[in-house]
Amino acid sequence: MNKILIFVVVASSWVSVAAAGDNEWTQVGLTGAQVAALAVDPSSPSTLYAGTSAGIFKSVDWAQSWTNVNPSALATKLLVDPHSPSTVYAATAAGVLRSDDGGMSWAPKGLSDSIDTADALAMDPGATSTLYAVSRGGLFRSTDRGESWTHVGGGSLPRTGVAELAVGPDSTLFVSPKTFSILGWFQDGGRVWRNSLGGTGYWSVGMGLPFATYSGLAISGSPSSILFAATGDSLFRSLDDGVTFARVGVGLSFPLSSLTGDPSSGSVAYAGTPTGVSRTADGGQSWFPLGLLVRPATALAVDPSDSSNVYVGTDAGLYAIHRAGGPCASGPTTLCLNRERFQVETLWKTKDGRSGRGQAVPVTSDSGYFWFRTPTDVELAVKVLQGPAPERFWVFGGALTDVEYTIQVTDMQTGQTRSYHNAQGQMSSFADTSAFPVQQALRSTEIDAAVTSPAAGAAYLGQTAACAAGGTTLCLHDGRFQVDVSWQTRGGRQGAGQAVPLTTDTGYFWFFSDSNVELVIKVLDGRPINGHFWVFYGALSDVAYTITVTDTETGVANTYENPQGTLSSHGDTEAF
């Protein structure tokens, strides 16, 4: 059974880590060693501890050089007491070890009867002299810095072994059992149990979780926190202190090898995957790769004062990354908008479980679109504009699909991130006019506009003629369908939308400036499915407009009205 090792590190500066790469992973030491645990001295963030295959190492110069302070200890968990930084704990195969002199000497502190001890050791952040550990005998607690241990976890908690544990900022203890008894029959795994009385008395089980082996628990944020629970193929999240859970993790690849939350922000967390490190900025709903590491991350350490600074232990040494500001680097899955200040990425997932990253296509300096499965099928358009207030930028999105997706927009100058999630079976446009104010906290926006097939105004023109593309006319689906748009502002200004083709089936219109996309539209052949052609459009503007789509072979025209002040996406799957 693979276990996830959870490491949350306190650090206050990154300036001196000269070897850390800006927006790329750089090896910073312990070359060739298998790194299983990391910890940082909170009073002196230049001091780090690492548990490796060759013993416990210590660095006092930002990971540039290392000293082996305990060659015989194979530590899989390291803890530094924030109130007494010279006190360091290690979970090893020989039990719990403690150092009172900053790692220079170590003494055994019990629980040496099982190697299971090595994978489960936690400190109560509200009372750092209180520790919890796991051995073959079950769950134990020490209230005197490991000098003595008491068996806890009786009562309603299954006494069949514990796989992982975590302690929340309010001293609530969370555990996941290795095995669970149902009507006298034992099975691997269980659910996540919680207790607010130091492991004694009543335990309750988190609802919404399947029976499974939960090999990872992590807490992100303080005092308002998110609890994550990982299995071999899924990630779950609790927003109510472990009472209920829901499945999250779009974009993650499993199994996870490590998982850590950002103690300063519940929105941000990091996960070690089979191919590197992924980061979430929306509380675990969606995850995006953090740089190109291409190796499993067995230990993670995050600077809680600036979660753009990350250490990662691997099977081949220690790496570091600094998510620095600067111009966006465009790529196959990355849009760079508004003078390359904003980076836009997307993840998508279908009803049958297929998923991937949206493929990016720039359109103007401020806008672009993504396709998911076919290059000719535009699924989503995005633009970022600077609003009338200085340093306040607006984000607009328009969907031409009801597939589940997440948009992540990052301000490369400040590191702020916004995420926008569209649930499966919904289709929407949105405008976030407070997307990037200065110093505003991270947030995620759930897009919740239902799919609609608007009552299109149908007319038979009585005449047919081939579509002739022009300044205000789009010709789609091999020229069969002609699309025209007329618009009107609140102040009475009006005009015709200026047409720009994107693919054979898709195009867009601009109203006031050729760099400002206002509306994207596509016509698809849905006849193999329901005998009709389909019309989809996504708005990136709340100006009033009328879309006229004409089938030039039959003379039938449909019109779609967008009232003033409305911003919407629509799908008409019985258009023609």
GROMACS .gro file of N, CA, C and O in nm, residues 4-8 36-39 51 56 74-79 88-92 97 106 117-123 164-165 217 259:
model
  140
    4ILE      N    1   0.075   0.839   0.139
    4ILE     CA    2   0.108   0.975   0.104
    4ILE      C    3   0.171   1.043   0.225
    4ILE      O    4   0.117   1.038   0.334
    5LEU      N    5   0.283   1.105   0.205
    5LEU     CA    6   0.353   1.174   0.312
    5LEU      C    7   0.321   1.323   0.301
    5LEU      O    8   0.334   1.382   0.195
    6ILE      N    9   0.276   1.382   0.411
    6ILE     CA   10   0.226   1.519   0.408
    6ILE      C   11   0.323   1.609   0.483
    6ILE      O   12   0.354   1.586   0.600
    7PHE      N   13   0.374   1.713   0.417
    7PHE     CA   14   0.474   1.799   0.477
    7PHE      C   15   0.436   1.944   0.455
    7PHE      O   16   0.433   1.991   0.342
    8VAL      N   17   0.404   2.018   0.561
    8VAL     CA   18   0.373   2.161   0.552
    8VAL      C   19   0.486   2.234   0.623
    8VAL      O   20   0.517   2.205   0.737
   36ALA      N   21   1.233   1.167   0.149
   36ALA     CA   22   1.100   1.127   0.194
   36ALA      C   23   1.037   1.226   0.290
   36ALA      O   24   0.918   1.216   0.318
   37ALA      N   25   1.113   1.320   0.344
   37ALA     CA   26   1.059   1.413   0.443
   37ALA      C   27   1.134   1.545   0.435
   37ALA      O   28   1.255   1.547   0.409
   38LEU      N   29   1.062   1.655   0.459
   38LEU     CA   30   1.121   1.788   0.460
   38LEU      C   31   1.062   1.869   0.574
   38LEU      O   32   0.945   1.853   0.608
   39ALA      N   33   1.142   1.956   0.634
   39ALA     CA   34   1.093   2.050   0.735
   39ALA      C   35   1.186   2.171   0.736
   39ALA      O   36   1.304   2.161   0.701
   51GLY      N   37   1.471   1.413   0.545
   51GLY     CA   38   1.483   1.270   0.571
   51GLY      C   39   1.506   1.198   0.440
   51GLY      O   40   1.425   1.209   0.348
   56ILE      N   41   1.926   1.151   0.808
   56ILE     CA   42   1.869   1.284   0.823
   56ILE      C   43   1.977   1.388   0.795
   56ILE      O   44   2.086   1.384   0.855
   74LEU      N   45   1.619   0.651   0.918
   74LEU     CA   46   1.544   0.664   0.792
   74LEU      C   47   1.410   0.729   0.824
   74LEU      O   48   1.311   0.662   0.853
   75ALA      N   49   1.407   0.860   0.820
   75ALA     CA   50   1.289   0.936   0.862
   75ALA      C   51   1.192   0.955   0.747
   75ALA      O   52   1.232   0.992   0.636
   76THR      N   53   1.066   0.929   0.773
   76THR     CA   54   0.961   0.956   0.674
   76THR      C   55   0.872   1.071   0.715
   76THR      O   56   0.777   1.104   0.644
   77LYS      N   57   0.900   1.130   0.831
   77LYS     CA   58   0.826   1.248   0.874
   77LYS      C   59   0.917   1.329   0.966
   77LYS      O   60   0.982   1.272   1.056
   78LEU      N   61   0.925   1.460   0.945
   78LEU     CA   62   1.004   1.550   1.028
   78LEU      C   63   0.916   1.667   1.071
   78LEU      O   64   0.840   1.721   0.990
   79LEU      N   65   0.924   1.704   1.198
   79LEU     CA   66   0.846   1.814   1.252
   79LEU      C   67   0.940   1.906   1.331
   79LEU      O   68   1.025   1.859   1.406
   88VAL      N   69   1.329   1.913   1.726
   88VAL     CA   70   1.295   1.850   1.599
   88VAL      C   71   1.255   1.705   1.627
   88VAL      O   72   1.322   1.636   1.705
   89TYR      N   73   1.146   1.660   1.565
   89TYR     CA   74   1.099   1.523   1.580
   89TYR      C   75   1.114   1.449   1.448
   89TYR      O   76   1.099   1.507   1.339
   90ALA      N   77   1.139   1.319   1.457
   90ALA     CA   78   1.149   1.234   1.339
   90ALA      C   79   1.074   1.106   1.362
   90ALA      O   80   1.089   1.042   1.468
   91ALA      N   81   0.992   1.068   1.265
   91ALA     CA   82   0.927   0.937   1.267
   91ALA      C   83   1.012   0.843   1.185
   91ALA      O   84   1.040   0.870   1.067
   92THR      N   85   1.056   0.734   1.245
   92THR     CA   86   1.146   0.641   1.177
   92THR      C   87   1.101   0.498   1.202
   92THR      O   88   1.010   0.471   1.281
   97LEU      N   89   1.199   0.978   1.724
   97LEU     CA   90   1.323   1.037   1.773
   97LEU      C   91   1.300   1.185   1.798
   97LEU      O   92   1.221   1.250   1.728
  106TRP      N   93   2.029   1.303   1.873
  106TRP     CA   94   1.893   1.251   1.872
  106TRP      C   95   1.877   1.147   1.983
  106TRP      O   96   1.969   1.071   2.013
  117THR      N   97   0.501   0.313   1.265
  117THR     CA   98   0.523   0.442   1.329
  117THR      C   99   0.580   0.544   1.230
  117THR      O  100   0.553   0.663   1.239
  118ALA      N  101   0.658   0.497   1.137
  118ALA     CA  102   0.732   0.588   1.050
  118ALA      C  103   0.642   0.673   0.962
  118ALA      O  104   0.683   0.780   0.919
  119ASP      N  105   0.522   0.627   0.934
  119ASP     CA  106   0.439   0.698   0.838
  119ASP      C  107   0.333   0.788   0.900
  119ASP      O  108   0.259   0.852   0.827
  120ALA      N  109   0.323   0.793   1.030
  120ALA     CA  110   0.215   0.871   1.090
  120ALA      C  111   0.265   0.941   1.216
  120ALA      O  112   0.282   0.877   1.320
  121LEU      N  113   0.289   1.068   1.206
  121LEU     CA  114   0.331   1.151   1.319
  121LEU      C  115   0.280   1.291   1.293
  121LEU      O  116   0.297   1.346   1.184
  122ALA      N  117   0.211   1.350   1.392
  122ALA     CA  118   0.152   1.482   1.375
  122ALA      C  119   0.164   1.561   1.504
  122ALA      O  120   0.165   1.503   1.613
  123MET      N  121   0.170   1.693   1.490
  123MET     CA  122   0.179   1.783   1.603
  123MET      C  123   0.052   1.868   1.609
  123MET      O  124   0.000   1.911   1.506
  164GLU      N  125  -0.326   0.700   0.836
  164GLU     CA  126  -0.277   0.837   0.830
  164GLU      C  127  -0.352   0.922   0.929
  164GLU      O  128  -0.464   0.888   0.971
  165LEU      N  129  -0.291   1.034   0.970
  165LEU     CA  130  -0.357   1.125   1.063
  165LEU      C  131  -0.316   1.268   1.034
  165LEU      O  132  -0.213   1.294   0.969
  217LEU      N  133  -0.395   1.256   0.419
  217LEU     CA  134  -0.479   1.361   0.475
  217LEU      C  135  -0.396   1.489   0.479
  217LEU      O  136  -0.279   1.486   0.517
  259LEU      N  137   0.106   1.523  -0.067
  259LEU     CA  138  -0.005   1.618  -0.066
  259LEU      C  139   0.017   1.716   0.048
  259LEU      O  140   0.044   1.674   0.161
   0.00000   0.00000   0.00000
